[in-house]
mmCIF file of C-alpha atoms and ligand atoms in Angstrom:
data_model
loop_
_atom_site.group_PDB
_atom_site.id
_atom_site.type_symbol
_atom_site.label_atom_id
_atom_site.label_comp_id
_atom_site.label_asym_id
_atom_site.label_seq_id
_atom_site.Cartn_x
_atom_site.Cartn_y
_atom_site.Cartn_z
ATOM 1 C CA UNK H 1 47.325 24.052 -18.008
ATOM 2 C CA UNK H 2 44.113 25.201 -19.693
ATOM 3 C CA UNK H 3 42.749 27.875 -17.378
ATOM 4 C CA UNK H 4 39.211 27.349 -18.662
ATOM 5 C CA UNK H 5 38.390 31.035 -19.217
ATOM 6 C CA UNK H 6 38.639 31.182 -22.999
ATOM 7 C CA UNK H 7 35.935 33.504 -24.371
ATOM 8 C CA UNK H 8 35.225 35.294 -21.074
ATOM 9 C CA UNK H 9 35.255 39.102 -20.867
ATOM 10 C CA UNK H 10 37.587 40.943 -18.506
ATOM 11 C CA UNK H 11 37.669 44.575 -17.493
ATOM 12 C CA UNK H 12 41.264 45.365 -16.562
ATOM 13 C CA UNK H 13 41.632 48.823 -15.053
ATOM 14 C CA UNK H 14 44.743 50.999 -15.340
ATOM 15 C CA UNK H 15 46.284 48.648 -17.858
ATOM 16 C CA UNK H 16 48.273 50.592 -20.445
ATOM 17 C CA UNK H 17 51.485 49.994 -18.475
ATOM 18 C CA UNK H 18 52.968 48.088 -15.589
ATOM 19 C CA UNK H 19 51.113 45.509 -13.531
ATOM 20 C CA UNK H 20 47.668 46.151 -15.029
ATOM 21 C CA UNK H 21 49.029 45.686 -18.496
ATOM 22 C CA UNK H 22 50.670 42.388 -17.509
ATOM 23 C CA UNK H 23 47.381 41.126 -16.104
ATOM 24 C CA UNK H 24 45.646 42.016 -19.376
ATOM 25 C CA UNK H 25 48.398 40.335 -21.403
ATOM 26 C CA UNK H 26 48.178 37.120 -19.369
ATOM 27 C CA UNK H 27 44.393 37.008 -19.763
ATOM 28 C CA UNK H 28 44.628 37.665 -23.501
ATOM 29 C CA UNK H 29 47.036 34.738 -23.819
ATOM 30 C CA UNK H 30 44.316 32.578 -22.232
ATOM 31 C CA UNK H 31 41.771 33.656 -24.840
ATOM 32 C CA UNK H 32 39.983 36.214 -22.656
ATOM 33 C CA UNK H 33 38.492 39.274 -24.369
ATOM 34 C CA UNK H 34 39.568 42.418 -22.562
ATOM 35 C CA UNK H 35 38.659 46.029 -22.036
ATOM 36 C CA UNK H 36 41.684 47.963 -20.842
ATOM 37 C CA UNK H 37 41.583 51.430 -19.346
ATOM 38 C CA UNK H 38 44.025 54.266 -18.672
ATOM 39 C CA UNK H 39 43.951 58.055 -18.803
ATOM 40 C CA UNK H 40 46.627 58.528 -21.469
ATOM 41 C CA UNK H 41 45.209 57.598 -24.859
ATOM 42 C CA UNK H 42 48.461 57.072 -26.734
ATOM 43 C CA UNK H 43 49.909 54.378 -24.457
ATOM 44 C CA UNK H 44 46.473 52.789 -24.152
ATOM 45 C CA UNK H 45 46.169 52.423 -27.942
ATOM 46 C CA UNK H 46 49.708 51.112 -28.264
ATOM 47 C CA UNK H 47 49.107 48.483 -25.583
ATOM 48 C CA UNK H 48 45.813 47.468 -27.178
ATOM 49 C CA UNK H 49 47.585 46.959 -30.507
ATOM 50 C CA UNK H 50 50.219 44.771 -28.843
ATOM 51 C CA UNK H 51 47.580 42.685 -27.092
ATOM 52 C CA UNK H 52 45.668 42.172 -30.359
ATOM 53 C CA UNK H 53 48.874 41.076 -32.055
ATOM 54 C CA UNK H 54 49.590 38.636 -29.219
ATOM 55 C CA UNK H 55 46.264 36.858 -29.731
ATOM 56 C CA UNK H 56 44.262 37.865 -32.803
ATOM 57 C CA UNK H 57 41.435 35.532 -31.704
ATOM 58 C CA UNK H 58 40.370 37.800 -28.839
ATOM 59 C CA UNK H 59 38.682 41.185 -28.788
ATOM 60 C CA UNK H 60 40.627 44.013 -27.187
ATOM 61 C CA UNK H 61 38.762 47.236 -26.471
ATOM 62 C CA UNK H 62 39.921 50.436 -24.833
ATOM 63 C CA UNK H 63 38.172 52.867 -22.527
ATOM 64 C CA UNK H 64 40.139 56.029 -21.912
ATOM 65 C CA UNK H 65 39.455 57.792 -18.634
ATOM 66 C CA UNK H 66 40.248 58.191 -14.992
ATOM 67 C CA UNK H 67 39.003 55.100 -13.152
ATOM 68 C CA UNK H 68 38.822 57.151 -9.953
ATOM 69 C CA UNK H 69 35.922 59.126 -11.459
ATOM 70 C CA UNK H 70 32.330 58.129 -12.103
ATOM 71 C CA UNK H 71 32.700 59.043 -15.781
ATOM 72 C CA UNK H 72 35.820 56.906 -16.147
ATOM 73 C CA UNK H 73 34.109 53.910 -14.586
ATOM 74 C CA UNK H 74 30.965 54.390 -16.661
ATOM 75 C CA UNK H 75 33.042 54.413 -19.868
ATOM 76 C CA UNK H 76 34.878 51.262 -18.786
ATOM 77 C CA UNK H 77 31.682 49.381 -17.974
ATOM 78 C CA UNK H 78 30.008 50.590 -21.168
ATOM 79 C CA UNK H 79 32.869 49.163 -23.260
ATOM 80 C CA UNK H 80 32.587 45.685 -21.717
ATOM 81 C CA UNK H 81 29.622 43.571 -22.922
ATOM 82 C CA UNK H 82 29.679 41.571 -19.686
ATOM 83 C CA UNK H 83 32.208 41.606 -16.908
ATOM 84 C CA UNK H 84 33.161 38.023 -16.039
ATOM 85 C CA UNK H 85 36.534 39.097 -14.683
ATOM 86 C CA UNK H 86 37.301 42.414 -13.022
ATOM 87 C CA UNK H 87 40.865 43.478 -12.306
ATOM 88 C CA UNK H 88 40.832 46.577 -10.117
ATOM 89 C CA UNK H 89 43.899 48.746 -10.379
ATOM 90 C CA UNK H 90 44.852 52.435 -10.419
ATOM 91 C CA UNK H 91 47.940 54.522 -9.986
ATOM 92 C CA UNK H 92 49.266 54.588 -6.440
ATOM 93 C CA UNK H 93 49.106 57.730 -4.302
ATOM 94 C CA UNK H 94 52.207 59.890 -3.890
ATOM 95 C CA UNK H 95 54.788 59.321 -1.186
ATOM 96 C CA UNK H 96 55.317 61.953 1.491
ATOM 97 C CA UNK H 97 54.834 63.003 5.085
ATOM 98 C CA UNK H 98 51.325 62.871 6.538
ATOM 99 C CA UNK H 99 51.830 66.331 8.018
ATOM 100 C CA UNK H 100 51.733 67.710 4.487
ATOM 101 C CA UNK H 101 48.473 65.989 3.502
ATOM 102 C CA UNK H 102 45.037 67.477 3.916
ATOM 103 C CA UNK H 103 41.502 66.184 3.450
ATOM 104 C CA UNK H 104 41.700 66.671 -0.333
ATOM 105 C CA UNK H 105 44.872 64.588 -0.541
ATOM 106 C CA UNK H 106 43.265 61.814 1.469
ATOM 107 C CA UNK H 107 40.025 61.846 -0.524
ATOM 108 C CA UNK H 108 42.013 61.519 -3.782
ATOM 109 C CA UNK H 109 43.840 58.456 -2.435
ATOM 110 C CA UNK H 110 40.625 56.901 -1.166
ATOM 111 C CA UNK H 111 38.841 57.582 -4.481
ATOM 112 C CA UNK H 112 41.548 55.829 -6.516
ATOM 113 C CA UNK H 113 42.627 52.983 -4.268
ATOM 114 C CA UNK H 114 39.550 52.155 -2.216
ATOM 115 C CA UNK H 115 36.294 53.620 -3.498
ATOM 116 C CA UNK H 116 36.824 53.029 -7.249
ATOM 117 C CA UNK H 117 37.324 49.256 -6.767
ATOM 118 C CA UNK H 118 34.329 49.113 -4.411
ATOM 119 C CA UNK H 119 32.117 50.942 -6.944
ATOM 120 C CA UNK H 120 33.209 48.610 -9.757
ATOM 121 C CA UNK H 121 32.608 45.549 -7.596
ATOM 122 C CA UNK H 122 29.148 46.888 -6.788
ATOM 123 C CA UNK H 123 28.413 47.427 -10.482
ATOM 124 C CA UNK H 124 29.417 43.915 -11.547
ATOM 125 C CA UNK H 125 29.248 41.380 -8.750
ATOM 126 C CA UNK H 126 25.550 40.536 -8.664
ATOM 127 C CA UNK H 127 25.420 39.815 -12.398
ATOM 128 C CA UNK H 128 28.469 37.568 -11.954
ATOM 129 C CA UNK H 129 26.609 35.668 -9.228
ATOM 130 C CA UNK H 130 23.535 35.299 -11.443
ATOM 131 C CA UNK H 131 25.674 33.811 -14.227
ATOM 132 C CA UNK H 132 27.478 31.513 -11.759
ATOM 133 C CA UNK H 133 30.990 32.731 -12.558
ATOM 134 C CA UNK H 134 32.949 35.768 -11.483
ATOM 135 C CA UNK H 135 36.523 36.592 -10.633
ATOM 136 C CA UNK H 136 37.539 39.859 -9.020
ATOM 137 C CA UNK H 137 41.186 40.649 -8.420
ATOM 138 C CA UNK H 138 42.298 43.822 -6.690
ATOM 139 C CA UNK H 139 45.890 44.902 -7.142
ATOM 140 C CA UNK H 140 46.775 46.353 -3.748
ATOM 141 C CA UNK H 141 50.267 46.331 -2.254
ATOM 142 C CA UNK H 142 52.646 44.492 0.044
ATOM 143 C CA UNK H 143 52.171 47.633 2.160
ATOM 144 C CA UNK H 144 48.926 46.069 3.392
ATOM 145 C CA UNK H 145 51.038 43.556 5.335
ATOM 146 C CA UNK H 146 54.172 45.602 5.853
ATOM 147 C CA UNK H 147 53.528 49.360 5.672
ATOM 148 C CA UNK H 148 55.987 51.716 3.995
ATOM 149 C CA UNK H 149 56.542 54.786 6.131
ATOM 150 C CA UNK H 150 56.517 57.227 3.222
ATOM 151 C CA UNK H 151 53.423 55.698 1.601
ATOM 152 C CA UNK H 152 50.887 56.474 4.311
ATOM 153 C CA UNK H 153 48.153 57.288 1.777
ATOM 154 C CA UNK H 154 48.613 53.905 0.149
ATOM 155 C CA UNK H 155 48.841 52.059 3.505
ATOM 156 C CA UNK H 156 45.584 53.620 4.648
ATOM 157 C CA UNK H 157 43.484 53.425 1.474
ATOM 158 C CA UNK H 158 44.488 49.858 0.636
ATOM 159 C CA UNK H 159 43.909 48.630 4.180
ATOM 160 C CA UNK H 160 40.378 50.030 3.874
ATOM 161 C CA UNK H 161 39.746 48.132 0.635
ATOM 162 C CA UNK H 162 41.228 44.962 2.134
ATOM 163 C CA UNK H 163 38.925 45.117 5.135
ATOM 164 C CA UNK H 164 35.876 45.643 2.950
ATOM 165 C CA UNK H 165 36.793 42.774 0.609
ATOM 166 C CA UNK H 166 37.423 40.413 3.543
ATOM 167 C CA UNK H 167 33.777 40.664 4.510
ATOM 168 C CA UNK H 168 32.239 40.766 1.042
ATOM 169 C CA UNK H 169 34.148 37.796 -0.394
ATOM 170 C CA UNK H 170 32.667 35.522 2.279
ATOM 171 C CA UNK H 171 29.037 36.297 1.533
ATOM 172 C CA UNK H 172 27.487 32.959 0.476
ATOM 173 C CA UNK H 173 25.405 34.758 -2.171
ATOM 174 C CA UNK H 174 28.739 35.364 -3.940
ATOM 175 C CA UNK H 175 31.048 32.553 -2.791
ATOM 176 C CA UNK H 176 28.428 29.847 -3.343
ATOM 177 C CA UNK H 177 27.775 31.228 -6.840
ATOM 178 C CA UNK H 178 31.408 30.795 -7.945
ATOM 179 C CA UNK H 179 32.283 34.460 -7.523
ATOM 180 C CA UNK H 180 35.663 35.019 -5.895
ATOM 181 C CA UNK H 181 37.325 38.213 -4.726
ATOM 182 C CA UNK H 182 41.042 38.179 -3.990
ATOM 183 C CA UNK H 183 43.813 40.725 -3.617
ATOM 184 C CA UNK H 184 47.294 40.570 -5.129
ATOM 185 C CA UNK H 185 49.911 42.287 -2.969
ATOM 186 C CA UNK H 186 52.944 43.245 -5.042
ATOM 187 C CA UNK H 187 56.245 43.973 -3.405
ATOM 188 C CA UNK H 188 58.813 45.753 -5.582
ATOM 189 C CA UNK H 189 58.088 45.154 -9.286
ATOM 190 C CA UNK H 190 60.110 46.786 -12.010
ATOM 191 C CA UNK H 191 57.617 49.309 -13.397
ATOM 192 C CA UNK H 192 57.548 53.044 -14.100
ATOM 193 C CA UNK H 193 55.811 53.589 -10.782
ATOM 194 C CA UNK H 194 58.549 51.863 -8.789
ATOM 195 C CA UNK H 195 61.281 53.668 -10.685
ATOM 196 C CA UNK H 196 59.712 57.046 -9.954
ATOM 197 C CA UNK H 197 59.220 56.147 -6.258
ATOM 198 C CA UNK H 198 62.835 55.055 -5.956
ATOM 199 C CA UNK H 199 63.980 58.223 -7.761
ATOM 200 C CA UNK H 200 61.960 60.382 -5.332
ATOM 201 C CA UNK H 201 63.367 58.493 -2.324
ATOM 202 C CA UNK H 202 66.902 58.829 -3.691
ATOM 203 C CA UNK H 203 66.443 62.562 -4.097
ATOM 204 C CA UNK H 204 65.132 62.931 -0.531
ATOM 205 C CA UNK H 205 68.107 60.947 0.778
ATOM 206 C CA UNK H 206 70.693 62.729 -1.397
ATOM 207 C CA UNK H 207 71.537 59.487 -3.221
ATOM 208 C CA UNK H 208 71.822 58.744 -6.937
ATOM 209 C CA UNK H 209 68.974 56.804 -8.561
ATOM 210 C CA UNK H 210 71.383 54.026 -9.566
ATOM 211 C CA UNK H 211 72.657 53.553 -5.996
ATOM 212 C CA UNK H 212 69.141 53.570 -4.535
ATOM 213 C CA UNK H 213 67.853 51.150 -7.214
ATOM 214 C CA UNK H 214 70.708 48.718 -6.617
ATOM 215 C CA UNK H 215 70.380 48.931 -2.805
ATOM 216 C CA UNK H 216 66.648 48.192 -2.925
ATOM 217 C CA UNK H 217 67.293 45.226 -5.193
ATOM 218 C CA UNK H 218 69.989 43.849 -2.889
ATOM 219 C CA UNK H 219 67.630 44.145 0.067
ATOM 220 C CA UNK H 220 65.251 41.610 -1.506
ATOM 221 C CA UNK H 221 65.932 37.914 -0.744
ATOM 222 C CA UNK H 222 65.803 37.164 -4.494
ATOM 223 C CA UNK H 223 68.289 39.988 -5.222
ATOM 224 C CA UNK H 224 66.026 41.176 -8.018
ATOM 225 C CA UNK H 225 62.794 43.018 -8.704
ATOM 226 C CA UNK H 226 59.580 41.256 -9.604
ATOM 227 C CA UNK H 227 58.817 41.027 -13.316
ATOM 228 C CA UNK H 228 55.324 42.329 -14.139
ATOM 229 C CA UNK H 229 54.590 39.171 -16.177
ATOM 230 C CA UNK H 230 55.036 37.142 -12.969
ATOM 231 C CA UNK H 231 52.169 39.036 -11.380
ATOM 232 C CA UNK H 232 50.150 38.747 -14.603
ATOM 233 C CA UNK H 233 50.521 34.968 -14.580
ATOM 234 C CA UNK H 234 49.257 34.712 -11.013
ATOM 235 C CA UNK H 235 46.371 37.033 -11.846
ATOM 236 C CA UNK H 236 45.348 34.758 -14.739
ATOM 237 C CA UNK H 237 45.421 31.706 -12.472
ATOM 238 C CA UNK H 238 43.360 33.443 -9.776
ATOM 239 C CA UNK H 239 40.858 34.304 -12.522
ATOM 240 C CA UNK H 240 40.826 30.745 -13.830
ATOM 241 C CA UNK H 241 38.115 28.120 -13.650
ATOM 242 C CA UNK H 242 40.362 26.191 -11.239
ATOM 243 C CA UNK H 243 40.448 28.880 -8.558
ATOM 244 C CA UNK H 244 36.797 28.872 -7.476
ATOM 245 C CA UNK H 245 37.600 27.601 -3.955
ATOM 246 C CA UNK H 246 39.985 30.458 -3.197
ATOM 247 C CA UNK H 247 38.328 33.667 -2.074
ATOM 248 C CA UNK H 248 39.004 36.519 0.329
ATOM 249 C CA UNK H 249 42.748 35.914 0.121
ATOM 250 C CA UNK H 250 45.669 38.322 0.111
ATOM 251 C CA UNK H 251 48.398 36.891 -2.079
ATOM 252 C CA UNK H 252 51.805 38.388 -1.438
ATOM 253 C CA UNK H 253 54.340 38.505 -4.294
ATOM 254 C CA UNK H 254 57.399 40.116 -2.808
ATOM 255 C CA UNK H 255 60.344 37.773 -3.359
ATOM 256 C CA UNK H 256 60.164 36.765 0.303
ATOM 257 C CA UNK H 257 60.660 40.275 1.730
ATOM 258 C CA UNK H 258 57.934 39.981 4.335
ATOM 259 C CA UNK H 259 59.748 38.471 7.299
ATOM 260 C CA UNK H 260 56.811 36.662 8.943
ATOM 261 C CA UNK H 261 56.444 32.875 9.199
ATOM 262 C CA UNK H 262 52.802 33.063 8.022
HETATM 263 P P1 NAP O 1 52.672 52.068 -13.539
HETATM 264 O O1 NAP O 1 53.745 51.280 -14.179
HETATM 265 O O2 NAP O 1 52.901 53.518 -13.264
HETATM 266 O O3 NAP O 1 51.348 51.889 -14.415
HETATM 267 C C1 NAP O 1 50.165 52.478 -13.980
HETATM 268 C C2 NAP O 1 49.090 52.266 -15.022
HETATM 269 O O4 NAP O 1 47.851 52.700 -14.469
HETATM 270 C C3 NAP O 1 49.287 53.061 -16.290
HETATM 271 O O5 NAP O 1 48.731 52.361 -17.365
HETATM 272 C C4 NAP O 1 48.475 54.325 -16.001
HETATM 273 O O6 NAP O 1 48.122 54.991 -17.208
HETATM 274 C C5 NAP O 1 47.285 53.722 -15.296
HETATM 275 N N1 NAP O 1 46.592 54.626 -14.376
HETATM 276 C C6 NAP O 1 47.131 55.288 -13.337
HETATM 277 N N2 NAP O 1 46.184 55.995 -12.700
HETATM 278 C C7 NAP O 1 45.019 55.764 -13.351
HETATM 279 C C8 NAP O 1 43.688 56.211 -13.175
HETATM 280 N N3 NAP O 1 43.368 57.043 -12.182
HETATM 281 N N4 NAP O 1 42.729 55.771 -14.027
HETATM 282 C C9 NAP O 1 43.048 54.922 -15.031
HETATM 283 N N5 NAP O 1 44.285 54.480 -15.256
HETATM 284 C C10 NAP O 1 45.266 54.894 -14.420
HETATM 285 O O7 NAP O 1 52.274 51.483 -12.091
HETATM 286 P P2 NAP O 1 52.419 49.982 -11.513
HETATM 287 O O8 NAP O 1 53.753 49.834 -10.904
HETATM 288 O O9 NAP O 1 51.937 49.012 -12.512
HETATM 289 O O10 NAP O 1 51.411 50.061 -10.289
HETATM 290 C C11 NAP O 1 50.058 49.644 -10.374
HETATM 291 C C12 NAP O 1 49.489 49.681 -8.962
HETATM 292 O O11 NAP O 1 50.205 48.742 -8.141
HETATM 293 C C13 NAP O 1 49.640 51.053 -8.291
HETATM 294 O O12 NAP O 1 48.519 51.306 -7.484
HETATM 295 C C14 NAP O 1 50.869 50.860 -7.411
HETATM 296 O O13 NAP O 1 50.890 51.713 -6.305
HETATM 297 C C15 NAP O 1 50.683 49.405 -6.994
HETATM 298 N N6 NAP O 1 51.954 48.811 -6.544
HETATM 299 C C16 NAP O 1 53.017 48.743 -7.383
HETATM 300 C C17 NAP O 1 54.199 48.202 -6.911
HETATM 301 C C18 NAP O 1 55.435 48.112 -7.792
HETATM 302 O O14 NAP O 1 56.484 47.763 -7.295
HETATM 303 N N7 NAP O 1 55.346 48.391 -9.058
HETATM 304 C C19 NAP O 1 54.292 47.722 -5.600
HETATM 305 C C20 NAP O 1 53.178 47.797 -4.780
HETATM 306 C C21 NAP O 1 51.997 48.353 -5.259
HETATM 307 P P3 NAP O 1 47.757 56.568 -17.213
HETATM 308 O O15 NAP O 1 48.772 57.231 -16.341
HETATM 309 O O16 NAP O 1 47.831 56.949 -18.647
HETATM 310 O O17 NAP O 1 46.375 56.676 -16.641
#
């Protein structure tokens, strides 16, 4: 299927590794020019080189910086000639017990996983509406539907973003101008982040990493972890010309873990 977004520009945040990187790769395959961001310069450059090699017809630019900061967002926006597609993503907050978190801990989680996406939406959405095309995808988490006890910071910050997006996406000044805003809710995907979370959980529970990794995999109806390219492919479709009638949705990719009928 031709997704109809060849030649568009996408800003894909937190995209040197993992899910963000897969979203960028899927868009590049569709002929979308991308700006990718991350804090670590080395991995960012390496990923950019791989993306260029995958499709030499597109432009791939990098913007190093922390997307949770104003400076990081300014650098990302500066690098992108026009943002037709915005993929909001950042590292997830740490696991732990809420009794150990203070205001600073909470503000850091909110900055990365709620306020940064909102600021980037604010910076780009009206120009998208003027041009009559815009796709915004927020990578959130299955925790929005089914909270993880140890990830209270993530549960809270992402629920806040989800509530905000639910209202904004339905504004006719956006929806009627072919601007959509949707959230992708990953369950367990095999990335560095998941491996480090499982390792931390294993340590807390006095288990080996291998045993914890295998147990988590067996607990999923598919008996496997999600592959980041599976999320990237869905992201590209949600950003496609064909997806203009889908907005304000929360799309769960969890191998069927969520036990609800709807
Ligand atoms: P990952 O493999 O650790 O990759 C994270 C990427 O984001 C890296 O490129 C990292 O590069 C970049 N990054 C992190 N913090 C950043 C920041 N503040 N500013 C700019 N770039 C930043 O993680 P992932 O598994 O892809 O997870 C992506 C998001 O999905 C996270 O919020 C995670 O909580 C959420 N999620 C993941 C899963 C899963 O199973 N993997 C499930 C549910 C939700 P630098 O470190 O160099 O900045």
